[in-house]
mmCIF file of C-alpha atoms in Angstrom:
data_model
loop_
_atom_site.group_PDB
_atom_site.id
_atom_site.type_symbol
_atom_site.label_atom_id
_atom_site.label_comp_id
_atom_site.label_asym_id
_atom_site.label_seq_id
_atom_site.Cartn_x
_atom_site.Cartn_y
_atom_site.Cartn_z
ATOM 1 C CA CYS A 1109 52.272 87.011 162.720
ATOM 2 C CA LYS A 1110 50.404 88.947 164.295
ATOM 3 C CA LEU A 1111 46.977 87.848 162.078
ATOM 4 C CA LEU A 1112 48.111 84.567 162.357
ATOM 5 C CA ALA A 1113 48.103 84.913 166.381
ATOM 6 C CA GLN A 1114 44.622 86.429 165.970
ATOM 7 C CA GLU A 1115 43.151 84.026 164.029
ATOM 8 C CA VAL A 1116 43.986 81.237 166.145
ATOM 9 C CA PHE A 1117 44.012 82.633 169.403
ATOM 10 C CA ILE A 1118 41.565 85.241 169.217
ATOM 11 C CA ASP A 1119 38.931 83.943 166.627
ATOM 12 C CA ARG A 1120 39.719 80.265 166.816
ATOM 13 C CA GLN A 1121 40.381 79.840 164.010
ATOM 14 C CA GLN A 1122 42.925 77.153 161.736
ATOM 15 C CA PRO A 1123 44.141 78.683 158.553
ATOM 16 C CA CYS A 1124 47.087 77.303 156.483
ATOM 17 C CA VAL A 1125 49.687 79.299 155.317
ATOM 18 C CA ILE A 1126 51.712 78.950 151.886
ATOM 19 C CA GLN A 1127 54.434 80.825 150.494
ATOM 20 C CA LEU A 1128 55.403 81.674 147.638
ATOM 21 C CA ASN A 1129 58.919 82.445 146.215
ATOM 22 C CA GLY A 1130 59.845 79.749 148.931
ATOM 23 C CA ASP A 1131 62.070 78.140 147.425
ATOM 24 C CA GLN A 1132 63.608 81.435 146.927
ATOM 25 C CA ALA A 1133 65.664 81.152 150.659
ATOM 26 C CA LYS A 1134 65.448 85.795 151.481
ATOM 27 C CA GLY A 1135 65.000 84.577 155.126
ATOM 28 C CA GLN A 1136 61.720 83.863 155.509
ATOM 29 C CA GLU A 1137 62.347 80.655 158.113
ATOM 30 C CA ALA A 1138 60.840 82.216 160.801
ATOM 31 C CA LEU A 1139 57.098 82.319 158.702
ATOM 32 C CA GLY A 1140 57.257 78.651 159.019
ATOM 33 C CA VAL A 1141 59.029 78.020 162.479
ATOM 34 C CA PHE A 1142 55.692 80.273 163.666
ATOM 35 C CA CYS A 1143 53.328 78.467 161.935
ATOM 36 C CA GLU A 1144 55.132 75.164 163.159
ATOM 37 C CA ILE A 1145 54.651 76.710 167.270
ATOM 38 C CA LEU A 1146 50.652 77.776 166.246
ATOM 39 C CA ASN A 1147 50.377 74.027 164.613
ATOM 40 C CA ILE A 1148 49.636 75.289 161.317
ATOM 41 C CA PRO A 1149 50.502 74.093 157.944
ATOM 42 C CA PHE A 1150 52.567 75.746 156.053
ATOM 43 C CA PHE A 1151 53.830 74.752 153.115
ATOM 44 C CA GLN A 1152 56.500 76.126 150.238
ATOM 45 C CA GLU A 1153 56.120 76.562 146.967
ATOM 46 C CA GLY A 1154 58.515 75.475 144.621
ATOM 47 C CA MET A 1155 60.175 72.720 148.292
ATOM 48 C CA GLN A 1156 56.790 70.866 147.925
ATOM 49 C CA GLU A 1157 53.632 70.422 146.041
ATOM 50 C CA ILE A 1158 51.091 72.688 146.754
ATOM 51 C CA PRO A 1159 47.606 71.224 148.492
ATOM 52 C CA GLU A 1160 44.342 72.610 146.224
ATOM 53 C CA VAL A 1161 42.466 75.045 148.462
ATOM 54 C CA LEU A 1162 38.931 74.343 150.005
ATOM 55 C CA PRO A 1163 36.620 77.461 149.208
ATOM 56 C CA GLN A 1164 35.266 77.266 153.049
ATOM 57 C CA GLN A 1165 39.064 77.092 154.155
ATOM 58 C CA ARG A 1166 41.537 79.680 155.131
ATOM 59 C CA CYS A 1167 44.244 80.081 153.753
ATOM 60 C CA PHE A 1168 46.886 83.095 153.516
ATOM 61 C CA TYR A 1169 49.719 83.425 150.569
ATOM 62 C CA ASP A 1170 52.606 85.120 151.497
ATOM 63 C CA CYS A 1171 55.103 86.856 148.962
ATOM 64 C CA GLU A 1172 58.752 88.222 149.089
ATOM 65 C CA GLY A 1173 58.902 91.753 148.792
ATOM 66 C CA ILE A 1174 58.818 92.695 145.586
ATOM 67 C CA ASP A 1175 61.544 95.420 143.799
ATOM 68 C CA PHE A 1176 59.112 98.232 142.053
ATOM 69 C CA ASN A 1177 61.406 99.206 139.959
ATOM 70 C CA HIS A 1178 61.601 95.354 137.829
ATOM 71 C CA PRO A 1179 58.468 95.582 135.833
ATOM 72 C CA GLU A 1180 59.099 91.831 135.520
ATOM 73 C CA GLU A 1181 58.780 91.232 138.772
ATOM 74 C CA ILE A 1182 55.368 92.640 138.895
ATOM 75 C CA THR A 1183 53.955 90.867 136.261
ATOM 76 C CA GLN A 1184 55.198 87.534 137.466
ATOM 77 C CA LEU A 1185 53.516 88.201 140.730
ATOM 78 C CA ASN A 1186 49.570 89.271 139.552
ATOM 79 C CA CYS A 1187 50.701 86.385 137.330
ATOM 80 C CA LYS A 1188 51.306 83.235 139.945
ATOM 81 C CA LEU A 1189 48.165 84.737 142.043
ATOM 82 C CA ASN A 1190 45.972 84.780 139.438
ATOM 83 C CA GLN A 1191 46.901 81.529 138.638
ATOM 84 C CA GLN A 1192 46.155 80.236 142.269
ATOM 85 C CA GLY A 1193 42.834 81.988 142.095
ATOM 86 C CA ILE A 1194 43.845 84.782 144.767
ATOM 87 C CA THR A 1195 41.701 88.025 144.363
ATOM 88 C CA THR A 1196 41.707 89.570 148.114
ATOM 89 C CA ARG A 1197 45.694 90.979 148.343
ATOM 90 C CA VAL A 1198 46.871 92.742 151.110
ATOM 91 C CA LEU A 1199 49.579 95.739 150.542
ATOM 92 C CA VAL A 1200 51.853 95.506 153.569
ATOM 93 C CA LEU A 1201 54.256 98.470 154.605
ATOM 94 C CA ASN A 1202 55.907 99.744 157.131
ATOM 95 C CA ALA A 1203 54.671 102.877 158.518
ATOM 96 C CA LEU A 1204 58.075 104.162 158.644
ATOM 97 C CA TYR A 1205 58.464 104.726 155.053
ATOM 98 C CA ASP A 1206 59.065 108.254 154.099
ATOM 99 C CA VAL A 1207 56.103 109.474 151.528
ATOM 100 C CA SER A 1208 57.813 109.068 148.682
ATOM 101 C CA PHE A 1209 58.016 105.565 149.469
ATOM 102 C CA LEU A 1210 54.263 104.730 150.865
ATOM 103 C CA ASP A 1211 53.130 106.683 147.167
ATOM 104 C CA LEU A 1212 55.354 104.516 145.255
ATOM 105 C CA CYS A 1213 53.749 101.447 146.725
ATOM 106 C CA PHE A 1214 50.062 102.929 146.458
ATOM 107 C CA GLU A 1215 50.518 103.485 142.811
ATOM 108 C CA GLN A 1216 52.368 99.774 142.252
ATOM 109 C CA ALA A 1217 49.625 98.350 144.092
ATOM 110 C CA ALA A 1218 47.007 98.732 141.923
ATOM 111 C CA ARG A 1219 49.529 96.902 138.800
ATOM 112 C CA LEU A 1220 48.937 94.098 140.957
ATOM 113 C CA ASN A 1221 45.316 94.468 142.316
ATOM 114 C CA ALA A 1222 45.945 94.473 145.318
ATOM 115 C CA THR A 1223 42.227 94.987 147.557
ATOM 116 C CA HIS A 1224 43.433 95.570 151.002
ATOM 117 C CA CYS A 1225 46.221 97.043 152.888
ATOM 118 C CA VAL A 1226 48.213 96.934 156.515
ATOM 119 C CA PHE A 1227 50.645 99.962 158.005
ATOM 120 C CA THR A 1228 52.521 98.498 160.928
ATOM 121 C CA HIS A 1229 55.420 99.403 162.848
ATOM 122 C CA LEU A 1230 52.783 102.429 164.098
ATOM 123 C CA ASP A 1231 54.111 102.118 168.099
ATOM 124 C CA GLU A 1232 57.592 103.758 166.727
ATOM 125 C CA ALA A 1233 55.940 105.976 164.045
ATOM 126 C CA ILE A 1234 55.477 109.925 165.672
ATOM 127 C CA ASN A 1235 53.636 111.681 162.316
ATOM 128 C CA VAL A 1236 50.594 109.120 161.379
ATOM 129 C CA ILE A 1237 48.616 111.836 160.018
ATOM 130 C CA LYS A 1238 50.810 111.034 157.181
ATOM 131 C CA LEU A 1239 48.693 107.632 156.869
ATOM 132 C CA TRP A 1240 45.234 109.439 156.456
ATOM 133 C CA LYS A 1241 46.262 109.798 152.800
ATOM 134 C CA TYR A 1242 47.089 106.136 152.234
ATOM 135 C CA ILE A 1243 43.376 105.150 154.363
ATOM 136 C CA LEU A 1244 41.502 108.056 152.408
ATOM 137 C CA GLU A 1245 42.320 107.795 149.080
ATOM 138 C CA SER A 1246 44.046 105.003 148.029
ATOM 139 C CA GLY A 1247 41.212 102.665 147.052
ATOM 140 C CA LEU A 1248 42.138 100.307 149.046
ATOM 141 C CA THR A 1249 40.710 99.003 152.523
ATOM 142 C CA PRO A 1250 42.474 99.395 155.563
ATOM 143 C CA TYR A 1251 42.812 95.407 156.885
ATOM 144 C CA PHE A 1252 44.722 95.630 160.515
ATOM 145 C CA PHE A 1253 47.004 97.956 161.658
ATOM 146 C CA SER A 1254 49.845 96.139 163.667
ATOM 147 C CA TYR A 1255 52.018 97.715 166.351
ATOM 148 C CA GLY A 1256 54.252 96.403 169.490
ATOM 149 C CA GLN A 1257 55.614 93.556 170.141
ATOM 150 C CA ASN A 1258 52.843 91.463 171.257
ATOM 151 C CA LEU A 1259 51.699 89.012 168.851
ATOM 152 C CA THR A 1260 47.166 89.464 170.022
ATOM 153 C CA SER A 1261 47.035 92.248 171.534
ATOM 154 C CA ASP A 1262 49.566 94.708 169.468
ATOM 155 C CA TYR A 1263 46.926 94.571 166.313
ATOM 156 C CA THR A 1264 43.787 96.671 165.466
ATOM 157 C CA SER A 1265 40.542 96.285 162.481
ATOM 158 C CA GLN A 1266 39.658 100.081 164.408
ATOM 159 C CA MET A 1267 41.875 102.295 162.456
ATOM 160 C CA PHE A 1268 40.502 105.417 161.888
ATOM 161 C CA SER A 1269 39.647 105.582 165.828
ATOM 162 C CA PHE A 1270 43.557 104.422 166.449
ATOM 163 C CA LEU A 1271 44.151 106.741 163.706
ATOM 164 C CA ILE A 1272 42.369 109.942 165.209
ATOM 165 C CA ASP A 1273 43.396 109.023 168.888
ATOM 166 C CA LYS A 1274 46.791 109.314 167.617
ATOM 167 C CA SER A 1275 46.546 112.327 165.305
ATOM 168 C CA LEU A 1276 44.797 114.144 168.473
#
């Protein structure tokens, strides 16, 4: 939601959102409501026909979290992303997760061909020093950090400056 708000209010863009696994109601209705409020086209796989995305059109695909203990979920999602021609894949993680779980997520992200990472909830994180490892060594390009409740300002793409400030 913060990324969409940034796109609409700050960057003055009009992206679209396609929710993969939209036919499986798991509490993601809020995204559709948020898109409606922002007047962003929103499509749900399995509920309506997904339009062809034009090369110049900015489109975000959202998918439910997957269970890394079920390899078939990873395989299915990877196939679906490949079928859609999605090459930029962002791993979104809560910064409060413990290091062992973050390690598992980054290991499994390679199986999904993830290219970027996002950390959320940095306003609640006491120890951000643990994140340096993932930013510097994971091979995934940091996309942005999110923190706080404000949709348009509690967001930064200056991850290194943010981590330096919070680490010292």
